[in-house]
Amino acid sequence: MPGTCVIGLQWGDEAKGKIVDLLTEQHDVVVRYAGGANAGHTVVTGGQTYKLSLIPSGILNPGVKSVITGGVVLNPPSILGEIDGLVQRGVQCSDNLMISDRAHVIFPWHLEEDRLNEARTSKNGEAIGTTQRGIGPCYRDKVGRTNAIRLGDLYRANLADRIRKVAADKNALFPLLAGDVPFTALDAEKIVAEYQGYAARLKPFVADTTEYLLNALENNKRLLFEGAQGALLDVDHGTFPYVTSSNSSGVGISSGSGVPGRYLNKVIGIVKAYGTRVGGGPFPTEQDNDLGQHLRDRGNEYGTVTRRPRRCGWFDAVAARYTARLSGVDLLSVMLLDVLSELPEIKICTAYEINGKRVTNFPSQVDDLREAKPVYETVPGWQTEITGLTRWQDLPKNAIAYLRRIGEVVGRPVQIASVGPDRAQTIFHSDCEFAPRSIRTTILA
Ligand code: IMP
């Protein structure tokens, strides 16, 4: 039975949530396997906009189970805020949301560490530009083990003592970390009371999700894995150190969820029709100019979580080819194609020149990537609105040619194109096995 994976192939914000939402009706379980409240998904359906961060987009479909696995780092007030927001809008979570007892919990000390680290490193231009959601510090404690607290630990009798001990360690650490950046010492008793309250509210959702997913597979349930961030932010395979602290590429699915790789049999790679990046780190095709501003305005390229303006540039096929191979991608979905509609010509980066040498492989070292000069191929634009189109064959000839060319240079076929935020503004190629039944009839018509 299928385990379908939706993976962002760039630096995040590829609009994966929209594709997950569309594919949900063909699956029984939607699984979030990495990252935390650093991610933001926007799903527009029936004229309603939902902004989700930790909860999988599958929650909008009542017949589907949404599972947050142990690879995720969980900020209790964030997820409770999301649950409350959904319930207020009539979306039920009580029966269809499950959170792993193995998930590591974000505490106020993680947020403070993230903030202090960024404040200190930004003084010498070395900041990663994190979302300051405590992601890196929480994963660091997970790997370090001694000061880590998992969701299941919130229900143990020694919770208060553990919080007091970690808070004392962190209070001793902060002055060293802060340098001359002001910080607030932790009040352990306040944290104990807060987290006991969160634990009580989260209890109905907490479960052994690994066991649940393995059983689901044995019962032929169809699983949909929802990636967070993009593969270029993968801690092992991305543009280190300008990455997030989890395996955000396809390689993280098994470790994050406990589902063996042999069940992951279809991978959809999500790319924007151009490139964006938030935070620091090299971005070879960046356009820090009027074109970049045009893409930002037209694509509303401002972070869902932090509202930071995103850096914008041309489509980088060297990077996407690398991440498509890394994540075992079968087909591509090109998002925000309509953002390019006004441009007379469009560039695709097909190679880099690094220190006078032309390369088509993605460099493993960030210093080499910093030196990379993009080699562009220029294709004509279509200069007509496409937001109202629903059939592949109705797309302008130059738009089809652009999608085909992206598929050629990345090495995977483009079978889905998104021309606007709504579910309905999604065009499936007739070869695409994922076209929803309603849309498939349109294709065949
Ligand atoms: P962190 O995940 O908050 O530690 O941030 C590390 C890097 O990943 C920063 O450059 C962030 O801007 C970036 N990042 C983290 N989450 C996202 C996301 O969902 N979209 C885009 N960039 C992200």
Tab-separated table of C-alpha atoms and ligand atoms in Angstrom:
chain	number	residue	atom	x	y	z
A	1	MET	CA	0.000	0.000	0.000
A	2	PRO	CA	1.234	3.449	-0.759
A	3	GLY	CA	3.251	5.668	1.460
A	4	THR	CA	3.173	8.946	-0.442
A	5	CYS	CA	5.668	11.640	0.482
A	6	VAL	CA	5.439	15.353	-0.195
A	7	ILE	CA	8.858	16.958	0.063
A	8	GLY	CA	9.944	20.561	-0.514
A	9	LEU	CA	13.010	20.623	-2.746
A	10	GLN	CA	14.155	24.197	-2.083
A	11	TRP	CA	14.655	26.218	1.108
A	12	GLY	CA	11.116	25.736	2.430
A	13	ASP	CA	7.858	27.594	1.787
A	14	GLU	CA	7.197	25.699	-1.440
A	15	ALA	CA	3.431	25.567	-0.688
A	16	LYS	CA	3.557	21.883	0.231
A	17	GLY	CA	0.482	22.292	2.449
A	18	LYS	CA	-1.708	22.878	-0.574
A	19	ILE	CA	-0.652	19.633	-2.251
A	20	VAL	CA	-0.949	17.687	1.007
A	21	ASP	CA	-4.442	19.088	1.444
A	22	LEU	CA	-5.390	18.035	-2.103
A	23	LEU	CA	-3.986	14.521	-1.739
A	24	THR	CA	-5.466	13.954	1.695
A	25	GLU	CA	-8.744	12.557	0.339
A	26	GLN	CA	-6.754	9.721	-1.271
A	27	HIS	CA	-5.116	8.738	2.033
A	28	ASP	CA	-6.142	7.545	5.488
A	29	VAL	CA	-3.386	9.112	7.587
A	30	VAL	CA	-1.331	12.294	7.176
A	31	VAL	CA	2.009	12.241	8.975
A	32	ARG	CA	4.248	15.114	10.025
A	33	TYR	CA	7.707	13.718	10.764
A	34	ALA	CA	10.200	16.551	11.451
A	35	GLY	CA	10.625	20.183	12.446
A	36	GLY	CA	8.377	22.155	14.728
A	37	ALA	CA	6.591	25.476	14.932
A	38	ASN	CA	9.225	26.930	12.581
A	39	ALA	CA	7.097	25.639	9.694
A	40	GLY	CA	4.047	27.380	8.342
A	41	HIS	CA	1.462	25.953	5.983
A	42	THR	CA	-1.222	28.036	4.381
A	43	VAL	CA	-4.180	26.178	2.945
A	44	VAL	CA	-6.934	28.033	1.133
A	45	THR	CA	-10.109	26.094	0.645
A	46	GLY	CA	-13.643	27.202	-0.121
A	47	GLY	CA	-12.561	30.825	0.250
A	48	GLN	CA	-11.253	30.170	3.792
A	49	THR	CA	-7.582	30.542	4.673
A	50	TYR	CA	-6.052	28.266	7.303
A	51	LYS	CA	-2.572	28.879	8.662
A	52	LEU	CA	-1.116	25.783	10.249
A	53	SER	CA	2.264	25.237	11.782
A	54	LEU	CA	2.559	21.961	13.696
A	55	ILE	CA	-0.715	20.308	12.788
A	56	PRO	CA	-0.679	18.484	9.439
A	57	SER	CA	-2.848	20.045	6.732
A	58	GLY	CA	-4.778	16.754	6.713
A	59	ILE	CA	-6.737	17.998	9.734
A	60	LEU	CA	-9.063	19.870	7.390
A	61	ASN	CA	-10.383	16.517	6.170
A	62	PRO	CA	-12.467	14.951	8.966
A	63	GLY	CA	-12.135	11.359	7.723
A	64	VAL	CA	-8.366	11.368	7.964
A	65	LYS	CA	-6.066	10.871	10.946
A	66	SER	CA	-3.365	13.519	11.428
A	67	VAL	CA	-0.269	12.224	13.175
A	68	ILE	CA	2.641	14.203	14.623
A	69	THR	CA	5.504	11.776	15.150
A	70	GLY	CA	8.490	11.614	17.475
A	71	GLY	CA	10.788	13.386	14.994
A	72	VAL	CA	8.914	16.628	15.617
A	73	VAL	CA	9.819	19.089	18.372
A	74	LEU	CA	6.637	20.232	20.051
A	75	ASN	CA	5.901	23.604	21.557
A	76	PRO	CA	2.788	22.980	23.726
A	77	PRO	CA	1.348	26.530	23.682
A	78	SER	CA	1.789	26.665	19.896
A	79	ILE	CA	-0.067	23.458	19.210
A	80	LEU	CA	-2.776	24.215	21.752
A	81	GLY	CA	-3.258	27.612	20.108
A	82	GLU	CA	-3.619	25.894	16.737
A	83	ILE	CA	-6.101	23.370	18.090
A	84	ASP	CA	-8.177	26.158	19.691
A	85	GLY	CA	-8.090	28.189	16.469
A	86	LEU	CA	-9.304	25.227	14.428
A	87	VAL	CA	-12.038	24.276	16.882
A	88	GLN	CA	-13.304	27.875	16.910
A	89	ARG	CA	-13.703	27.621	13.149
A	90	GLY	CA	-15.578	24.340	13.344
A	91	VAL	CA	-12.668	22.004	12.528
A	92	GLN	CA	-12.721	19.109	14.971
A	93	CYS	CA	-9.426	17.746	16.288
A	94	SER	CA	-10.554	15.489	19.131
A	95	ASP	CA	-10.878	12.241	17.153
A	96	ASN	CA	-8.391	12.706	14.391
A	97	LEU	CA	-5.202	14.200	15.855
A	98	MET	CA	-2.507	12.086	17.460
A	99	ILE	CA	0.837	13.285	18.884
A	100	SER	CA	3.781	11.049	19.657
A	101	ASP	CA	4.811	10.564	23.270
A	102	ARG	CA	8.366	10.441	21.873
A	103	ALA	CA	8.235	14.023	20.551
A	104	HIS	CA	10.678	16.304	22.341
A	105	VAL	CA	9.130	19.264	24.079
A	106	ILE	CA	10.186	22.865	23.598
A	107	PHE	CA	10.529	24.785	26.850
A	108	PRO	CA	11.060	28.505	27.510
A	109	TRP	CA	14.829	27.843	27.859
A	110	HIS	CA	14.953	26.670	24.222
A	111	LEU	CA	13.333	29.891	23.041
A	112	GLU	CA	15.737	31.944	25.160
A	113	GLU	CA	18.791	30.008	23.936
A	114	ASP	CA	17.724	30.484	20.321
A	115	ARG	CA	17.219	34.210	20.879
A	116	LEU	CA	20.526	34.694	22.713
A	117	ASN	CA	22.461	32.699	20.165
A	118	GLU	CA	21.031	34.688	17.269
A	119	ALA	CA	21.544	38.027	19.043
A	120	ARG	CA	25.178	37.212	19.822
A	121	THR	CA	26.125	35.764	16.447
A	122	SER	CA	24.376	38.503	14.482
A	123	LYS	CA	26.954	40.945	15.874
A	124	ASN	CA	29.691	39.296	13.826
A	125	GLY	CA	27.491	38.458	10.827
A	126	GLU	CA	27.377	34.735	11.612
A	127	ALA	CA	23.731	34.392	12.562
A	128	ILE	CA	21.784	31.596	10.910
A	129	GLY	CA	18.680	33.736	10.880
A	130	THR	CA	16.544	31.148	12.662
A	131	THR	CA	12.831	31.511	13.255
A	132	GLN	CA	13.651	31.791	16.997
A	133	ARG	CA	11.143	29.084	17.815
A	134	GLY	CA	13.670	27.117	19.908
A	135	ILE	CA	14.093	24.433	17.254
A	136	GLY	CA	17.895	24.103	17.244
A	137	PRO	CA	18.281	24.181	21.058
A	138	CYS	CA	15.551	21.541	21.509
A	139	TYR	CA	17.139	19.179	18.963
A	140	ARG	CA	20.507	19.856	20.603
A	141	ASP	CA	19.123	18.722	23.971
A	142	LYS	CA	17.554	15.687	22.310
A	143	VAL	CA	20.915	14.563	20.963
A	144	GLY	CA	22.658	15.554	24.216
A	145	ARG	CA	20.028	13.535	26.164
A	146	THR	CA	20.697	14.699	29.735
A	147	ASN	CA	18.436	17.751	29.678
A	148	ALA	CA	15.829	16.495	27.222
A	149	ILE	CA	12.160	16.160	28.137
A	150	ARG	CA	9.795	14.279	25.859
A	151	LEU	CA	6.042	14.572	25.675
A	152	GLY	CA	5.620	11.245	27.506
A	153	ASP	CA	7.743	12.626	30.369
A	154	LEU	CA	5.124	15.299	31.068
A	155	TYR	CA	2.985	12.562	32.632
A	156	ARG	CA	5.622	11.185	35.002
A	157	ALA	CA	5.624	11.866	38.730
A	158	ASN	CA	9.119	13.401	38.632
A	159	LEU	CA	8.255	16.085	36.056
A	160	ALA	CA	8.497	19.028	38.457
A	161	ASP	CA	11.922	17.908	39.686
A	162	ARG	CA	13.184	17.416	36.136
A	163	ILE	CA	12.051	20.892	35.130
A	164	ARG	CA	13.724	22.394	38.219
A	165	LYS	CA	16.983	20.609	37.439
A	166	VAL	CA	17.067	21.608	33.768
A	167	ALA	CA	16.076	25.191	34.586
A	168	ALA	CA	18.970	25.397	37.064
A	169	ASP	CA	21.410	24.102	34.415
A	170	LYS	CA	20.093	26.567	31.866
A	171	ASN	CA	20.213	29.495	34.273
A	172	ALA	CA	23.892	28.680	34.792
A	173	LEU	CA	24.444	28.510	31.017
A	174	PHE	CA	22.677	31.725	29.972
A	175	PRO	CA	25.340	34.232	31.141
A	176	LEU	CA	27.992	32.379	29.091
A	177	LEU	CA	25.747	32.231	26.052
A	178	ALA	CA	24.518	35.794	26.322
A	179	GLY	CA	27.791	37.722	26.396
A	180	ASP	CA	26.520	41.273	26.737
A	181	VAL	CA	23.008	40.478	25.467
A	182	PRO	CA	20.416	40.995	28.233
A	183	PHE	CA	18.447	37.923	29.283
A	184	THR	CA	15.813	36.899	31.810
A	185	ALA	CA	16.501	34.103	34.290
A	186	LEU	CA	14.055	31.199	34.239
A	187	ASP	CA	11.418	30.855	36.952
A	188	ALA	CA	11.250	27.074	37.395
A	189	GLU	CA	8.056	27.040	39.483
A	190	LYS	CA	6.196	29.098	36.892
A	191	ILE	CA	7.333	26.698	34.161
A	192	VAL	CA	6.254	23.677	36.224
A	193	ALA	CA	2.758	25.092	36.665
A	194	GLU	CA	2.475	26.069	32.996
A	195	TYR	CA	3.639	22.722	31.653
A	196	GLN	CA	1.441	20.733	34.028
A	197	GLY	CA	-1.469	22.690	32.567
A	198	TYR	CA	-0.346	22.003	28.980
A	199	ALA	CA	0.141	18.324	29.785
A	200	ALA	CA	-3.433	17.996	31.004
A	201	ARG	CA	-4.819	19.644	27.876
A	202	LEU	CA	-2.653	17.608	25.491
A	203	LYS	CA	-3.325	14.254	27.159
A	204	PRO	CA	-6.190	13.122	24.874
A	205	PHE	CA	-3.923	13.430	21.843
A	206	VAL	CA	-0.804	11.692	23.170
A	207	ALA	CA	-0.044	8.171	21.917
A	208	ASP	CA	2.644	5.830	20.678
A	209	THR	CA	2.421	6.935	17.049
A	210	THR	CA	5.126	4.523	15.849
A	211	GLU	CA	2.996	1.585	16.946
A	212	TYR	CA	-0.068	3.227	15.413
A	213	LEU	CA	1.646	3.774	12.027
A	214	LEU	CA	3.132	0.277	11.875
A	215	ASN	CA	-0.306	-1.182	12.603
A	216	ALA	CA	-1.877	1.123	10.042
A	217	LEU	CA	0.549	-0.160	7.386
A	218	GLU	CA	-0.206	-3.770	8.281
A	219	ASN	CA	-3.880	-2.924	7.849
A	220	ASN	CA	-3.255	-1.512	4.370
A	221	LYS	CA	-3.921	2.085	5.334
A	222	ARG	CA	-2.602	4.700	2.939
A	223	LEU	CA	-0.111	7.095	4.523
A	224	LEU	CA	0.761	10.578	3.342
A	225	PHE	CA	3.989	12.049	4.729
A	226	GLU	CA	4.093	15.818	4.906
A	227	GLY	CA	7.573	17.327	4.857
A	228	ALA	CA	8.315	20.528	6.725
A	229	GLN	CA	10.833	23.100	5.453
A	230	GLY	CA	12.755	22.128	2.331
A	231	ALA	CA	15.470	19.616	1.509
A	232	LEU	CA	18.139	22.328	1.198
A	233	LEU	CA	17.579	23.037	4.908
A	234	ASP	CA	18.310	19.407	5.871
A	235	VAL	CA	20.844	19.350	8.720
A	236	ASP	CA	22.929	16.617	7.079
A	237	HIS	CA	22.395	17.219	3.382
A	238	GLY	CA	21.510	20.901	3.105
A	239	THR	CA	23.549	24.094	3.030
A	240	PHE	CA	25.105	23.527	6.441
A	241	PRO	CA	25.333	25.451	8.765
A	242	TYR	CA	22.527	27.548	7.248
A	243	VAL	CA	19.994	24.813	7.771
A	244	THR	CA	17.369	23.763	10.274
A	245	SER	CA	18.215	21.141	12.902
A	246	SER	CA	16.264	18.184	11.501
A	247	ASN	CA	16.336	15.964	8.407
A	248	SER	CA	13.851	17.957	6.376
A	249	SER	CA	14.582	16.113	3.123
A	250	GLY	CA	13.058	12.742	2.248
A	251	VAL	CA	15.820	10.969	4.170
A	252	GLY	CA	14.219	12.074	7.445
A	253	ILE	CA	10.905	10.305	6.952
A	254	SER	CA	11.921	6.942	8.375
A	255	SER	CA	13.929	8.239	11.315
A	256	GLY	CA	11.272	10.807	12.198
A	257	SER	CA	8.237	8.549	11.914
A	258	GLY	CA	9.539	5.026	12.505
A	259	VAL	CA	8.133	3.868	9.157
A	260	PRO	CA	10.645	1.773	7.181
A	261	GLY	CA	11.804	3.133	3.843
A	262	ARG	CA	10.328	0.206	1.920
A	263	TYR	CA	6.846	1.632	2.512
A	264	LEU	CA	7.686	5.010	0.985
A	265	ASN	CA	6.867	4.290	-2.572
A	266	LYS	CA	5.840	7.577	-4.211
A	267	VAL	CA	7.593	10.874	-3.656
A	268	ILE	CA	6.263	14.170	-4.935
A	269	GLY	CA	8.868	16.926	-5.039
A	270	ILE	CA	7.439	20.393	-4.535
A	271	VAL	CA	9.181	23.412	-6.036
A	272	LYS	CA	8.201	26.974	-6.613
A	273	ALA	CA	8.458	28.203	-10.198
A	274	TYR	CA	11.262	30.436	-8.872
A	275	GLY	CA	13.467	30.403	-5.779
A	276	THR	CA	13.100	31.829	-2.270
A	277	ARG	CA	15.037	31.669	0.940
A	278	VAL	CA	14.463	33.098	4.445
A	279	GLY	CA	17.328	33.698	6.835
A	280	GLY	CA	21.061	33.606	6.142
A	281	GLY	CA	23.193	31.501	3.833
A	282	PRO	CA	24.157	31.523	0.162
A	283	PHE	CA	21.466	31.640	-2.520
A	284	PRO	CA	23.201	31.669	-5.924
A	285	THR	CA	20.205	32.741	-8.019
A	286	GLU	CA	19.060	35.487	-5.639
A	287	GLN	CA	17.804	38.667	-7.287
A	288	ASP	CA	18.334	41.466	-4.809
A	289	ASN	CA	16.805	43.982	-7.205
A	290	ASP	CA	13.506	45.070	-8.824
A	291	LEU	CA	12.877	41.592	-10.172
A	292	GLY	CA	13.288	40.102	-6.687
A	293	GLN	CA	10.874	42.719	-5.341
A	294	HIS	CA	8.383	41.912	-8.114
A	295	LEU	CA	8.470	38.213	-7.187
A	296	ARG	CA	8.096	39.100	-3.504
A	297	ASP	CA	5.096	41.344	-4.144
A	298	ARG	CA	3.340	39.098	-6.615
A	299	GLY	CA	4.095	35.897	-4.673
A	300	ASN	CA	3.397	37.496	-1.255
A	301	GLU	CA	6.795	36.246	-0.186
A	302	TYR	CA	6.713	37.049	3.498
A	303	GLY	CA	7.259	34.328	6.114
A	304	THR	CA	4.088	32.636	7.415
A	305	VAL	CA	5.701	32.249	10.837
A	306	THR	CA	7.916	35.316	11.234
A	307	ARG	CA	6.575	37.629	8.457
A	308	ARG	CA	10.183	38.223	7.391
A	309	PRO	CA	10.479	39.227	3.721
A	310	ARG	CA	11.791	36.237	1.771
A	311	ARG	CA	14.783	36.566	-0.500
A	312	CYS	CA	13.678	35.827	-4.072
A	313	GLY	CA	15.438	34.671	-7.254
A	314	TRP	CA	15.341	32.487	-10.356
A	315	PHE	CA	14.685	28.758	-10.363
A	316	ASP	CA	17.839	26.861	-9.457
A	317	ALA	CA	17.769	23.534	-11.290
A	318	VAL	CA	21.200	22.498	-9.985
A	319	ALA	CA	19.867	22.587	-6.430
A	320	ALA	CA	16.501	21.028	-7.321
A	321	ARG	CA	18.114	18.195	-9.278
A	322	TYR	CA	20.263	17.412	-6.244
A	323	THR	CA	17.365	17.424	-3.780
A	324	ALA	CA	15.070	15.514	-6.157
A	325	ARG	CA	17.678	12.736	-6.315
A	326	LEU	CA	18.328	12.928	-2.576
A	327	SER	CA	14.639	12.557	-1.763
A	328	GLY	CA	13.947	9.880	-4.392
A	329	VAL	CA	11.416	12.090	-6.157
A	330	ASP	CA	9.126	10.544	-8.789
A	331	LEU	CA	7.337	13.626	-10.038
A	332	LEU	CA	7.371	17.371	-9.561
A	333	SER	CA	4.700	19.837	-8.605
A	334	VAL	CA	5.537	23.397	-9.647
A	335	MET	CA	3.858	25.951	-7.417
A	336	LEU	CA	3.126	29.675	-7.871
A	337	LEU	CA	3.547	29.481	-11.636
A	338	ASP	CA	1.223	32.486	-11.985
A	339	VAL	CA	3.767	34.681	-10.159
A	340	LEU	CA	5.901	34.638	-13.332
A	341	SER	CA	3.011	35.592	-15.642
A	342	GLU	CA	4.041	39.201	-16.239
A	343	LEU	CA	7.682	38.544	-17.102
A	344	PRO	CA	8.821	38.818	-20.742
A	345	GLU	CA	11.554	36.288	-20.165
A	346	ILE	CA	12.444	33.805	-17.449
A	347	LYS	CA	15.779	32.342	-16.402
A	348	ILE	CA	16.604	28.853	-15.221
A	349	CYS	CA	19.947	28.178	-13.572
A	350	THR	CA	21.284	24.990	-15.181
A	351	ALA	CA	24.894	25.011	-13.891
A	352	TYR	CA	27.254	26.938	-11.611
A	353	GLU	CA	30.625	28.383	-12.322
A	354	ILE	CA	32.817	27.932	-9.247
A	355	ASN	CA	36.327	29.362	-9.369
A	356	GLY	CA	36.294	29.303	-13.176
A	357	LYS	CA	34.996	25.718	-13.431
A	358	ARG	CA	31.532	24.821	-14.668
A	359	VAL	CA	29.759	22.334	-12.397
A	360	THR	CA	26.305	20.755	-12.407
A	361	ASN	CA	26.557	19.000	-9.057
A	362	PHE	CA	25.454	20.802	-5.901
A	363	PRO	CA	28.463	21.667	-3.707
A	364	SER	CA	28.707	19.975	-0.313
A	365	GLN	CA	30.556	22.958	1.201
A	366	VAL	CA	28.834	26.241	1.837
A	367	ASP	CA	31.990	28.208	0.974
A	368	ASP	CA	31.925	26.750	-2.551
A	369	LEU	CA	28.238	27.549	-2.883
A	370	ARG	CA	29.003	31.110	-1.844
A	371	GLU	CA	31.386	31.357	-4.819
A	372	ALA	CA	28.905	29.805	-7.268
A	373	LYS	CA	27.925	32.020	-10.207
A	374	PRO	CA	24.736	30.780	-11.826
A	375	VAL	CA	24.811	29.816	-15.507
A	376	TYR	CA	21.410	30.688	-16.919
A	377	GLU	CA	19.271	29.507	-19.755
A	378	THR	CA	16.681	32.099	-20.816
A	379	VAL	CA	13.220	31.110	-21.988
A	380	PRO	CA	10.357	33.334	-23.176
A	381	GLY	CA	7.581	34.243	-20.729
A	382	TRP	CA	3.855	33.942	-21.510
A	383	GLN	CA	2.648	37.373	-20.316
A	384	THR	CA	-0.943	36.423	-19.866
A	385	GLU	CA	-2.961	35.614	-16.744
A	386	ILE	CA	-3.246	31.911	-15.969
A	387	THR	CA	-4.943	31.979	-12.564
A	388	GLY	CA	-8.330	30.916	-13.959
A	389	LEU	CA	-7.086	27.911	-15.929
A	390	THR	CA	-7.921	24.357	-14.905
A	391	ARG	CA	-6.621	22.196	-17.765
A	392	TRP	CA	-3.010	21.508	-18.728
A	393	GLN	CA	-3.710	21.900	-22.429
A	394	ASP	CA	-5.108	25.413	-21.833
A	395	LEU	CA	-1.863	26.704	-20.330
A	396	PRO	CA	0.008	29.089	-22.650
A	397	LYS	CA	2.480	27.310	-24.916
A	398	ASN	CA	5.428	29.073	-23.251
A	399	ALA	CA	4.241	28.079	-19.779
A	400	ILE	CA	4.047	24.429	-20.849
A	401	ALA	CA	7.520	24.760	-22.382
A	402	TYR	CA	8.856	26.244	-19.123
A	403	LEU	CA	7.413	23.371	-17.077
A	404	ARG	CA	8.763	20.823	-19.529
A	405	ARG	CA	12.213	22.411	-19.384
A	406	ILE	CA	12.210	22.392	-15.574
A	407	GLY	CA	11.346	18.693	-15.723
A	408	GLU	CA	14.212	18.040	-18.137
A	409	VAL	CA	16.877	19.849	-16.169
A	410	VAL	CA	15.754	18.508	-12.804
A	411	GLY	CA	15.399	15.038	-14.278
A	412	ARG	CA	11.837	14.350	-13.066
A	413	PRO	CA	8.569	15.061	-14.917
A	414	VAL	CA	6.413	18.006	-13.901
A	415	GLN	CA	2.888	16.637	-13.477
A	416	ILE	CA	1.234	19.237	-11.251
A	417	ALA	CA	1.182	23.012	-11.640
A	418	SER	CA	-0.356	25.468	-9.199
A	419	VAL	CA	-1.675	28.777	-10.559
A	420	GLY	CA	-3.182	30.303	-7.419
A	421	PRO	CA	-3.728	29.617	-3.731
A	422	ASP	CA	-7.116	27.877	-3.930
A	423	ARG	CA	-7.498	24.098	-4.177
A	424	ALA	CA	-9.271	24.613	-7.481
A	425	GLN	CA	-6.283	26.469	-8.923
A	426	THR	CA	-4.286	23.287	-9.370
A	427	ILE	CA	-3.678	21.746	-12.771
A	428	PHE	CA	-2.831	18.073	-13.151
A	429	HIS	CA	-1.133	16.575	-16.173
A	430	SER	CA	-3.128	13.682	-17.577
A	431	ASP	CA	-0.257	11.306	-16.674
A	432	CYS	CA	-0.554	12.242	-12.985
A	433	GLU	CA	-1.934	9.397	-10.901
A	434	PHE	CA	-2.743	11.810	-8.064
A	435	ALA	CA	-5.284	13.933	-9.897
A	436	PRO	CA	-8.303	13.977	-7.540
A	437	ARG	CA	-11.329	12.240	-9.012
A	438	SER	CA	-13.187	15.516	-9.523
A	439	ILE	CA	-10.203	16.998	-11.342
A	440	ARG	CA	-9.475	13.803	-13.273
A	441	THR	CA	-12.900	14.111	-14.918
A	442	THR	CA	-11.943	17.602	-16.054
A	443	ILE	CA	-8.694	16.304	-17.520
A	444	LEU	CA	-10.453	13.552	-19.409
A	445	ALA	CA	-13.258	15.862	-20.573
B	1	IMP	P1	15.266	27.231	12.575
B	1	IMP	O1	14.599	26.053	11.927
B	1	IMP	O2	14.282	28.159	13.240
B	1	IMP	O3	16.396	26.852	13.462
B	1	IMP	O4	15.929	28.122	11.406
B	1	IMP	C1	17.035	27.666	10.645
B	1	IMP	C2	16.924	28.136	9.199
B	1	IMP	O5	15.844	27.479	8.567
B	1	IMP	C3	16.653	29.632	9.057
B	1	IMP	O6	17.295	30.107	7.883
B	1	IMP	C4	15.153	29.694	8.863
B	1	IMP	O7	14.738	30.852	8.164
B	1	IMP	C5	14.936	28.452	8.044
B	1	IMP	N1	13.600	27.902	8.193
B	1	IMP	C6	13.114	27.174	9.226
B	1	IMP	N2	11.845	26.828	9.005
B	1	IMP	C7	11.524	27.318	7.801
B	1	IMP	C8	10.346	27.247	7.007
B	1	IMP	O8	9.333	26.637	7.348
B	1	IMP	N3	10.412	27.887	5.805
B	1	IMP	C9	11.535	28.519	5.373
B	1	IMP	N4	12.640	28.599	6.074
B	1	IMP	C10	12.650	28.002	7.277
